[in-house]
mmCIF file of C-alpha atoms and ligand atoms in Angstrom:
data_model
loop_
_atom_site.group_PDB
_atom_site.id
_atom_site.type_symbol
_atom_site.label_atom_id
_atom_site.label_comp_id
_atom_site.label_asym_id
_atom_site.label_seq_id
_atom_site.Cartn_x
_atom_site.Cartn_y
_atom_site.Cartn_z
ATOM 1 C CA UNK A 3 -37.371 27.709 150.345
ATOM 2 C CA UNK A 4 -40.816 25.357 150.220
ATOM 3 C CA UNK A 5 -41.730 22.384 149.229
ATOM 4 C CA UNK A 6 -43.388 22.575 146.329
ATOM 5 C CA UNK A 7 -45.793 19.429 147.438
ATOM 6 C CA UNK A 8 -46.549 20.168 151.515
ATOM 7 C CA UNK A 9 -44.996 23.816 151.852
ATOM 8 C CA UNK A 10 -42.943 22.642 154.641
ATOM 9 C CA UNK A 11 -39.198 23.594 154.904
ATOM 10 C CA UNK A 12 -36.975 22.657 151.884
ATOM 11 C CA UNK A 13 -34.080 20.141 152.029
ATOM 12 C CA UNK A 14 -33.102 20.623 148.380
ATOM 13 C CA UNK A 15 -34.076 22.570 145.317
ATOM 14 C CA UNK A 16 -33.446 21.262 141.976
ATOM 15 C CA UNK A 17 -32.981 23.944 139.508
ATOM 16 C CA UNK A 18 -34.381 22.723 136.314
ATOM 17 C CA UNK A 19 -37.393 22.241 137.289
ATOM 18 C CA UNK A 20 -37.768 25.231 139.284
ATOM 19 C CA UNK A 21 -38.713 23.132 142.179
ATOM 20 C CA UNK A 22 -37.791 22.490 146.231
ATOM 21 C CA UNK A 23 -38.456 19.357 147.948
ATOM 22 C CA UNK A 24 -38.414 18.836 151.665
ATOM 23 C CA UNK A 25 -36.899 14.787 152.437
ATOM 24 C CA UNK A 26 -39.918 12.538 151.575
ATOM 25 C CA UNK A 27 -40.861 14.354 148.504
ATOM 26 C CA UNK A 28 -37.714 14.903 147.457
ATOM 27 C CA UNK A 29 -37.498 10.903 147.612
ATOM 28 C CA UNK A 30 -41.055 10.357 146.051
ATOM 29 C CA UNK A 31 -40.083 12.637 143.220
ATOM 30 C CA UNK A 32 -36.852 10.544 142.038
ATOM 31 C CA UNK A 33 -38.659 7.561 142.475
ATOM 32 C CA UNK A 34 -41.516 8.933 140.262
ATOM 33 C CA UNK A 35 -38.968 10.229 137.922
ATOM 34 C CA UNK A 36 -37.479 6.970 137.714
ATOM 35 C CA UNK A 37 -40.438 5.008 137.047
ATOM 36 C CA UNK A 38 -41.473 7.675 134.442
ATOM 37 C CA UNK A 39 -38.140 7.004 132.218
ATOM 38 C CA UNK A 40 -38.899 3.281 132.902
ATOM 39 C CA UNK A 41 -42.496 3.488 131.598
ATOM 40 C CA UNK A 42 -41.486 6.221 128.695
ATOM 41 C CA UNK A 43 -38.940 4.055 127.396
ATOM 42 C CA UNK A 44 -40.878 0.579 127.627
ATOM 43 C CA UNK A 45 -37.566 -0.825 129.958
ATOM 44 C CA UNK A 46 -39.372 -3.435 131.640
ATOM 45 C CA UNK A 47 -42.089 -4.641 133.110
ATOM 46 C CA UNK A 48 -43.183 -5.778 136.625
ATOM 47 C CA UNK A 49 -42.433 -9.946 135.833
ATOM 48 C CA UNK A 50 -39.051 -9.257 134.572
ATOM 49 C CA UNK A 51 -36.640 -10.676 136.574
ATOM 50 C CA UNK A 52 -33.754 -7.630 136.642
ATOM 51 C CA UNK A 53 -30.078 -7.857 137.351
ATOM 52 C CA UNK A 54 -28.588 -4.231 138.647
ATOM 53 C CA UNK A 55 -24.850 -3.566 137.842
ATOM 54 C CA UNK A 56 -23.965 -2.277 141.685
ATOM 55 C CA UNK A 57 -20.335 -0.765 142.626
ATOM 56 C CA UNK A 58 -21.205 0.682 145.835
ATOM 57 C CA UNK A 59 -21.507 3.915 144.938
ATOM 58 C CA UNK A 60 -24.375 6.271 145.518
ATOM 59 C CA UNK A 61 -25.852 6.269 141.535
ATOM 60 C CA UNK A 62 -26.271 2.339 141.459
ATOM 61 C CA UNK A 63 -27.381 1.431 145.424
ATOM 62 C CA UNK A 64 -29.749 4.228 144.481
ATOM 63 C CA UNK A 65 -30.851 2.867 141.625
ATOM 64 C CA UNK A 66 -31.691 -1.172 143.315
ATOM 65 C CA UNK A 67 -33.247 1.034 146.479
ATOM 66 C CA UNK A 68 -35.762 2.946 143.949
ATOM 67 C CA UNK A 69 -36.169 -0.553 141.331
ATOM 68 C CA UNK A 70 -37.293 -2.389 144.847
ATOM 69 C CA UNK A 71 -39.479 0.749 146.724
ATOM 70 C CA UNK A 72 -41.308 0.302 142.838
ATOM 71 C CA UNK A 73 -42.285 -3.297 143.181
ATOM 72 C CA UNK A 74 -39.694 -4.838 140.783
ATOM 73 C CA UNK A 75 -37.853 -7.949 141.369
ATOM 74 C CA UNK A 76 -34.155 -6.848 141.070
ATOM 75 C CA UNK A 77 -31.302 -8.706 142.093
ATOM 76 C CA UNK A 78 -27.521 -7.132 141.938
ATOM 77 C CA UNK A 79 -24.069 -8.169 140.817
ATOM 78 C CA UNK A 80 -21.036 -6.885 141.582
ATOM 79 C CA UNK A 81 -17.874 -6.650 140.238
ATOM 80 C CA UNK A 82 -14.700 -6.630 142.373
ATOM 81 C CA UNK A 83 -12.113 -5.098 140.401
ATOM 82 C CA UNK A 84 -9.220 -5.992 142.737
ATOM 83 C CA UNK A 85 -8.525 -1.989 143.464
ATOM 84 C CA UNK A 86 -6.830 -2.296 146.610
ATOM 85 C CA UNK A 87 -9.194 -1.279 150.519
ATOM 86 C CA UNK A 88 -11.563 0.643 147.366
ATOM 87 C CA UNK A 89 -12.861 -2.553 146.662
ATOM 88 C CA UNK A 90 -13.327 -4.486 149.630
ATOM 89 C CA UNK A 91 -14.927 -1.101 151.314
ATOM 90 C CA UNK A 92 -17.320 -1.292 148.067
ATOM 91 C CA UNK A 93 -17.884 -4.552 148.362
ATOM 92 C CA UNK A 94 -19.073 -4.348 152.132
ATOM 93 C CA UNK A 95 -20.999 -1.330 151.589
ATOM 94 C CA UNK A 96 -23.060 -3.623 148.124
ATOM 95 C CA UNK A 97 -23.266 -6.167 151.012
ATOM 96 C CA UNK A 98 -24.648 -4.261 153.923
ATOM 97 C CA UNK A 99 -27.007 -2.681 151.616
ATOM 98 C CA UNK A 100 -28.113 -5.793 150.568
ATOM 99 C CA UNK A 101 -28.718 -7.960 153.694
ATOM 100 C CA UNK A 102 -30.358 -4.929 155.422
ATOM 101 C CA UNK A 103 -33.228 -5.262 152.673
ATOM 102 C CA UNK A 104 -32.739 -8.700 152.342
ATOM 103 C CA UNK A 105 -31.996 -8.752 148.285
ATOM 104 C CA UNK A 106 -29.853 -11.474 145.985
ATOM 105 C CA UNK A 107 -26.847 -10.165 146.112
ATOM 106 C CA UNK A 108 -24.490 -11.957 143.154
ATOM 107 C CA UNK A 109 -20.464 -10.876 143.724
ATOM 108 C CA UNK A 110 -17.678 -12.006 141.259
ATOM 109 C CA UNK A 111 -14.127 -11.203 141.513
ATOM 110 C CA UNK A 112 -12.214 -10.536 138.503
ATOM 111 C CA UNK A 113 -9.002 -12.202 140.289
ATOM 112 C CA UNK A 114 -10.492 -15.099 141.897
ATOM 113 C CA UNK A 115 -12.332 -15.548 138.031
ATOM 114 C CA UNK A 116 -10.629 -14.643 135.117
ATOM 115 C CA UNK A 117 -6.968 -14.445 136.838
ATOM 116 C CA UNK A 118 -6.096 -10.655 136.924
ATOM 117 C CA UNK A 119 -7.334 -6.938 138.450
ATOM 118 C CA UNK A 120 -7.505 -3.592 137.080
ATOM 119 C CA UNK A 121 -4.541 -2.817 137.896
ATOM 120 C CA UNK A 122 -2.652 -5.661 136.620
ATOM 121 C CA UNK A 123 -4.475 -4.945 133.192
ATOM 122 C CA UNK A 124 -3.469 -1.261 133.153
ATOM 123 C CA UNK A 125 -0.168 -1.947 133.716
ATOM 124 C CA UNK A 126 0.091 -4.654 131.189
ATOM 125 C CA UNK A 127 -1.449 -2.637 128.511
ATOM 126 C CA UNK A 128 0.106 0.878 129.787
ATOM 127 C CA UNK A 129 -3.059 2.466 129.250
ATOM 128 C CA UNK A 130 -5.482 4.167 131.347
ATOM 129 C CA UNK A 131 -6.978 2.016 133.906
ATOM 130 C CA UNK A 132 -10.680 3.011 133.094
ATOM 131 C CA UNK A 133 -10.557 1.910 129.584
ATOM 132 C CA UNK A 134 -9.737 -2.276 130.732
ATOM 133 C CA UNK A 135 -12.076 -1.483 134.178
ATOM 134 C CA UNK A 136 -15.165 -0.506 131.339
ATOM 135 C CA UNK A 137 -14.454 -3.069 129.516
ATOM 136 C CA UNK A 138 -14.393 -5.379 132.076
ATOM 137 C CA UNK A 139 -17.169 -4.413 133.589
ATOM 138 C CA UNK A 140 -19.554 -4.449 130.210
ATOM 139 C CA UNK A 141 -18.189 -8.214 129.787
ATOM 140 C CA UNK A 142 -18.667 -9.299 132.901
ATOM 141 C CA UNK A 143 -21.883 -7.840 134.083
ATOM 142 C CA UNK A 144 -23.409 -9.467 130.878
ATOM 143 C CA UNK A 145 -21.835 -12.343 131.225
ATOM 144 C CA UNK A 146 -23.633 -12.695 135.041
ATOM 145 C CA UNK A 147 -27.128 -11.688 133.595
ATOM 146 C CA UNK A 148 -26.974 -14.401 130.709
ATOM 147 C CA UNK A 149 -25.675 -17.071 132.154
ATOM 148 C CA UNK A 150 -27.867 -16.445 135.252
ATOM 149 C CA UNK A 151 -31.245 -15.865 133.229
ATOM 150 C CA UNK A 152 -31.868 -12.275 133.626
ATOM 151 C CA UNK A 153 -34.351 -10.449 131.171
ATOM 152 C CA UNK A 154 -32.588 -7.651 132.237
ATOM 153 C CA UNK A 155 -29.359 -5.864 132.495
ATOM 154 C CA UNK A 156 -30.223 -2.448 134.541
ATOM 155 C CA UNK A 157 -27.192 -0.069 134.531
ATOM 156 C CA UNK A 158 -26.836 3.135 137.251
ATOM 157 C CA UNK A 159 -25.787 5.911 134.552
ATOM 158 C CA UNK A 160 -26.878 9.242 135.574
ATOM 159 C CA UNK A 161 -27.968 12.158 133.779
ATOM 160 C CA UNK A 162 -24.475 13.816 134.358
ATOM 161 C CA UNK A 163 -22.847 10.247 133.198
ATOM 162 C CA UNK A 164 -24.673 9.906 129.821
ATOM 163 C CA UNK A 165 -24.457 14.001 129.112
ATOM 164 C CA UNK A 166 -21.152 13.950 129.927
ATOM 165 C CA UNK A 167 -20.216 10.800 127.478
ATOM 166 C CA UNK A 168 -22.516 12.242 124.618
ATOM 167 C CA UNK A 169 -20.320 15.289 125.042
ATOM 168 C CA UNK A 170 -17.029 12.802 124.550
ATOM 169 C CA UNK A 171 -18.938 11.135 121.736
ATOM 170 C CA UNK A 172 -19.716 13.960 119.971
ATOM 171 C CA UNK A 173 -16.219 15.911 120.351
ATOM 172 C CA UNK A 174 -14.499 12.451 118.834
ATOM 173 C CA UNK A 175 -17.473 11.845 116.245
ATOM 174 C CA UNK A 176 -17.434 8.573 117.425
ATOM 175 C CA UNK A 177 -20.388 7.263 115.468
ATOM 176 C CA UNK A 178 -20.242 3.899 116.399
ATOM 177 C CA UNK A 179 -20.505 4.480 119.972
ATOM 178 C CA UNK A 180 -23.208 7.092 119.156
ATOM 179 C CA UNK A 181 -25.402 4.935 117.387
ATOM 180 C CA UNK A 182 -25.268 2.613 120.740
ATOM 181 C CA UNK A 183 -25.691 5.551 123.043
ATOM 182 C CA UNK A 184 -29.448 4.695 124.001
ATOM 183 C CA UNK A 185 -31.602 4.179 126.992
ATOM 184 C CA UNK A 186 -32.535 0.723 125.580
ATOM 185 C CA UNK A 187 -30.272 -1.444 124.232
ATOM 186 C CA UNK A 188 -32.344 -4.687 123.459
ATOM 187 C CA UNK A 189 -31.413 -8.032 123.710
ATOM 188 C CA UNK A 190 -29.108 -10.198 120.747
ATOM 189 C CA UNK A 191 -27.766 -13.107 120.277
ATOM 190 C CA UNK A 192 -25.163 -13.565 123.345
ATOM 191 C CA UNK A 193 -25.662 -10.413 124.646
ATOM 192 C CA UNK A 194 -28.594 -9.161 127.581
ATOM 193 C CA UNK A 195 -31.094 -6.264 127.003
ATOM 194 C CA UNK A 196 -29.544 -3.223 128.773
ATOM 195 C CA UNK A 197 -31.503 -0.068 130.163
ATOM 196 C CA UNK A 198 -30.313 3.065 132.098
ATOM 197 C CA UNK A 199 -33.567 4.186 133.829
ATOM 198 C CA UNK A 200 -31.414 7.494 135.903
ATOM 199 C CA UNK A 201 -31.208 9.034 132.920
ATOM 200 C CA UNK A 202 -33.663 11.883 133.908
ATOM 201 C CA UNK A 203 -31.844 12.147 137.314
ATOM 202 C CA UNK A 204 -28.665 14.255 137.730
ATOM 203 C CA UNK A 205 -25.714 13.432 140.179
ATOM 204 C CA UNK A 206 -26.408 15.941 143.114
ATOM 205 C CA UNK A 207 -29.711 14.207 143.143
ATOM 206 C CA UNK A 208 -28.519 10.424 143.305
ATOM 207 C CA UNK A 209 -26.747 11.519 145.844
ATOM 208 C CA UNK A 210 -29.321 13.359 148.309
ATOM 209 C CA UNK A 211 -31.619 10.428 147.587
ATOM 210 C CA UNK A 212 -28.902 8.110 148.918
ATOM 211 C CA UNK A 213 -28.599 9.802 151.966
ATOM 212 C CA UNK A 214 -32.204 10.907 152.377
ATOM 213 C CA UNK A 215 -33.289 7.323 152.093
ATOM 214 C CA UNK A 216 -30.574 6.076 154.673
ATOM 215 C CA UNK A 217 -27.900 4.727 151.864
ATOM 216 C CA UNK A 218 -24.503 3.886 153.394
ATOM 217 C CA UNK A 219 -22.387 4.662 150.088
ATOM 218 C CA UNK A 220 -19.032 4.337 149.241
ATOM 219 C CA UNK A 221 -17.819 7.553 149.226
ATOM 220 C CA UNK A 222 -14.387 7.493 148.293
ATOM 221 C CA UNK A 223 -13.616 7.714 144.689
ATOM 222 C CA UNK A 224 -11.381 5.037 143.564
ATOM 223 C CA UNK A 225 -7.877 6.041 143.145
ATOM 224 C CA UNK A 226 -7.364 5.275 139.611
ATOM 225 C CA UNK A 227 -9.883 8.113 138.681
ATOM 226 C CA UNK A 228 -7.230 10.705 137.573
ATOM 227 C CA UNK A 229 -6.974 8.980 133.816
ATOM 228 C CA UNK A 230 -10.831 9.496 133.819
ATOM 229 C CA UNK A 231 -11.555 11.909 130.652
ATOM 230 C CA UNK A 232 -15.501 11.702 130.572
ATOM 231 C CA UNK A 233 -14.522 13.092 134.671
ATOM 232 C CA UNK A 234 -13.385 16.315 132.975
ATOM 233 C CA UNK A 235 -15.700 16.934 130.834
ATOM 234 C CA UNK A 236 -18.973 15.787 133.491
ATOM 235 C CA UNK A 237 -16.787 19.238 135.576
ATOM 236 C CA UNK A 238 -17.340 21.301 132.396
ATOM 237 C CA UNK A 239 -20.951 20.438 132.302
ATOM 238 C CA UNK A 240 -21.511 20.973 135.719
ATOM 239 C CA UNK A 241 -20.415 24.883 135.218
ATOM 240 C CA UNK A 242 -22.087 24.904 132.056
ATOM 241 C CA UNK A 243 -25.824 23.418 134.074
ATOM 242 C CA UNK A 244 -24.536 25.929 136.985
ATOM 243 C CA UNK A 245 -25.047 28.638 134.665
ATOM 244 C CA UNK A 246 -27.866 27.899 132.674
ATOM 245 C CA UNK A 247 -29.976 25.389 134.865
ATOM 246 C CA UNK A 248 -31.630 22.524 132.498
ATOM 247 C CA UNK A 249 -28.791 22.693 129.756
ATOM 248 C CA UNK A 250 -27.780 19.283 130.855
ATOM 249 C CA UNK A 251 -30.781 17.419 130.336
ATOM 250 C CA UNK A 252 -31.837 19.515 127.064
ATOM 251 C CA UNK A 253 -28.914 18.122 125.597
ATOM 252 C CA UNK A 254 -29.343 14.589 126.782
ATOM 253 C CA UNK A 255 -32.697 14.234 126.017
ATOM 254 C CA UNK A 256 -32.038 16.464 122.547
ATOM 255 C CA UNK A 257 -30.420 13.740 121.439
ATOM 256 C CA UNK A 258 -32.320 10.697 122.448
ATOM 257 C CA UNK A 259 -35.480 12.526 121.040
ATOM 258 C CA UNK A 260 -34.234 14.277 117.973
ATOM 259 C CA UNK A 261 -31.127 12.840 116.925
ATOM 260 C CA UNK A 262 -30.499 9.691 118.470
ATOM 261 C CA UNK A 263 -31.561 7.385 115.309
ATOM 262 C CA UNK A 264 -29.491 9.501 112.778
ATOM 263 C CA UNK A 265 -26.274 8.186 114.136
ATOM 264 C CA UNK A 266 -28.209 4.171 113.911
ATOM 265 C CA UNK A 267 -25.372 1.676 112.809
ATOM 266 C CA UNK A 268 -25.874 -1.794 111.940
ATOM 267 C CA UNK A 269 -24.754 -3.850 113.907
ATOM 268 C CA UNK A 270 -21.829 -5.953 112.804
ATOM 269 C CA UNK A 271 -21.367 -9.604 111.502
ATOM 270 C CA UNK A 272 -20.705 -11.104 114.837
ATOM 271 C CA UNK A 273 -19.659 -14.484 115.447
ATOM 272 C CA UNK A 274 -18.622 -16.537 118.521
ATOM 273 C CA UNK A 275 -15.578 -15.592 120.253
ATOM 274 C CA UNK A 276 -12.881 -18.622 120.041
ATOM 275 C CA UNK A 277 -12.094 -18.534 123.373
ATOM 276 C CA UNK A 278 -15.099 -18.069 125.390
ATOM 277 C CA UNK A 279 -17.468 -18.111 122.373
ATOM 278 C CA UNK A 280 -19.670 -14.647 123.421
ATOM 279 C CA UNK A 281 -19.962 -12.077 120.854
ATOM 280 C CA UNK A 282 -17.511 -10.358 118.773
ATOM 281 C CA UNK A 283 -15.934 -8.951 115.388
ATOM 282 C CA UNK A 284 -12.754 -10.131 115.489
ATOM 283 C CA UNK A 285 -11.608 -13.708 116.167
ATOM 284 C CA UNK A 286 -11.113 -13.278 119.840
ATOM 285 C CA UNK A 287 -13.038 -11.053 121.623
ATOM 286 C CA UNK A 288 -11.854 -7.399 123.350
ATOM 287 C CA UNK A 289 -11.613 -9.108 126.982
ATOM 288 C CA UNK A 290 -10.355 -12.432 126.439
ATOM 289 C CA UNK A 291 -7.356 -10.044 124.399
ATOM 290 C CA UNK A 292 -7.135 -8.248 127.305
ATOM 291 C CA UNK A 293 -7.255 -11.030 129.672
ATOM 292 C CA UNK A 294 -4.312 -13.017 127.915
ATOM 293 C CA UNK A 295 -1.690 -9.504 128.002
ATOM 294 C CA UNK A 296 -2.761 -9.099 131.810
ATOM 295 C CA UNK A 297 -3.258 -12.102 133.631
ATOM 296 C CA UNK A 298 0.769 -12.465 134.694
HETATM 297 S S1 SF4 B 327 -12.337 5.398 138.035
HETATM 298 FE FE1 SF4 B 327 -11.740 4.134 136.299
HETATM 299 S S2 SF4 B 327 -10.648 2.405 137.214
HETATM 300 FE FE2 SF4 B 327 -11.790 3.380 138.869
HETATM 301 S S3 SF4 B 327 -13.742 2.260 138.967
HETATM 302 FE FE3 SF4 B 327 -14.074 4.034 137.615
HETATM 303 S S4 SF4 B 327 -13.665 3.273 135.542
HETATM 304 FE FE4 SF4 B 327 -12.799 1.790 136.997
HETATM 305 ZN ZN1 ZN B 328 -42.817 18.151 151.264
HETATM 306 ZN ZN1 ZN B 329 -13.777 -13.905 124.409
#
């Protein structure tokens, strides 16, 4: 296998675009892909100020690494979720990461601030840990990039991430979710602008660009994965893109293109929350609900 740029030895090949790459070219191709979504989709421009969502895994340290090789100002925030050695290994690796290319690094503990972990929370509400860890994280990471001024909220969802939850989205007809299923979720009252700019780049390929371009990532998956449904179905996808290469992003980008603004729902009367007066339907808000069953 070639490169398709210099015709010197291959390190990977991706598939769907009928294409090998040797290390550097590999790298400037994500990076141009990257910037591509981000210019396609009008994200941002180079005078935003941008806050990254980082967990220490490969998809978002990618993510800040290619925002910063591109010239954009992008500071991170992280979110320790109080899982046990997983999160202070994740939290060392955001660290690391970020002293080595001397970025703003902003860290917030869900123990130290709001008085409980993911754990605590799934076993208060004897659910599935992921649902109370996504909602936590979708409060909190807004909550940092308003109150700290971001234009910005810039979120690490791969290609395999977003197919894999339009998949769930579809097989539940969940319409509300689908009509907020977009690349660019602008800004409102309370609530930051949000963009996913790896949309165009799949999993295998976060993570050779995280080890190509010297990335020490958390490797580990945290241990309360098992409950993980959209998990499943990103396997199923996988064997589905293994056997017909490009049926992944077809689908993804289907949707955004085609279909996208046929599942566009208004958003709801939303007023302050009682409690800590961000946005919501109801009188108190999903995570201050959640915050009074698990904080013990
Ligand atoms: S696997 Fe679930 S609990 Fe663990 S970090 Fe991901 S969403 Fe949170
Ligand atoms: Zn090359
Ligand atoms: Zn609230």
């Amino acid at each position: 296998m070639r490169c398709r740029v210099c015709r010197g030895s291959a390190a990977i090949e991706v598939k769907r675009h009928n294409a090998a790459f040797c290390g550097q070219h590999f790298i400037d191709h994500v990076r141009r892909q990257v910037g591509r979504t981000i210019h396609d989709h009008a994200m941002f421009g180079p005078d935003e100020r941008l806050a990254v969502g980082v967990s220490g895994g490969k998809d978002s340290l990618a993510l800040w690494d290619i925002l910063h090789h591109l010239g954009y100002r992008a500071e991170g925030i992280y979110l320790d979720l109080g899982i046990g050695a997983y999160s202070q290994d994740s939290l060392s690796r955001v660290e690391a990461f970020a002293e080595e290319r001397d970025l703003i690094l902003h860290s917030v503990s869900l123990l130290q601030h709001y008085g409980f972990s993911i754990p605590d929370a799934a076993k208060a509400t004897r659910r599935t840990p992921c649902s109370a860890c996504g909602l936590s994280k979708r409060y909190v990471l807004n909550e940092e990039a308003t109150r700290r001024g971001f234009d910005v909220l810039v979120m690490g969802h791969n290609l395999d991430d977003e197919a894999a939850t339009l998949f769930s989205n579809v097989l539940n007809w969940n319409m509300e979710y689908l009509g907020r299923q977009r690349p660019v979720l602008p800004a409102s009252d309370g609530l930051a602008k949000k963009v996913k700019p790896l949309i165009r780049v799949a999993e295998r390929e976060t993570a050779a660009y995280a080890v190509l371009a010297g990335i020490d990532y958390e490797v580990e998956e945290c241990p309360l994965v098992g409950g993980n449904t959209v998990n499943r179905l990103k396997e199923w996808m996988a064997m589905l893109e293994h056997d017909s290469p490009g049926v992944t992003q077809h689908f993804l980008g289907g949707f955004f293109g085609r279909a996208s603004h046929a599942f566009a729902v208004d958003i709801p009367d939303l007023h302050p929350c009682s409690k800590c007066e961000r946005p919501t339907t109801g009188e108190r808000c999903a995570f201050c609900r959640l915050q009074e069953r698990a904080v013990t």
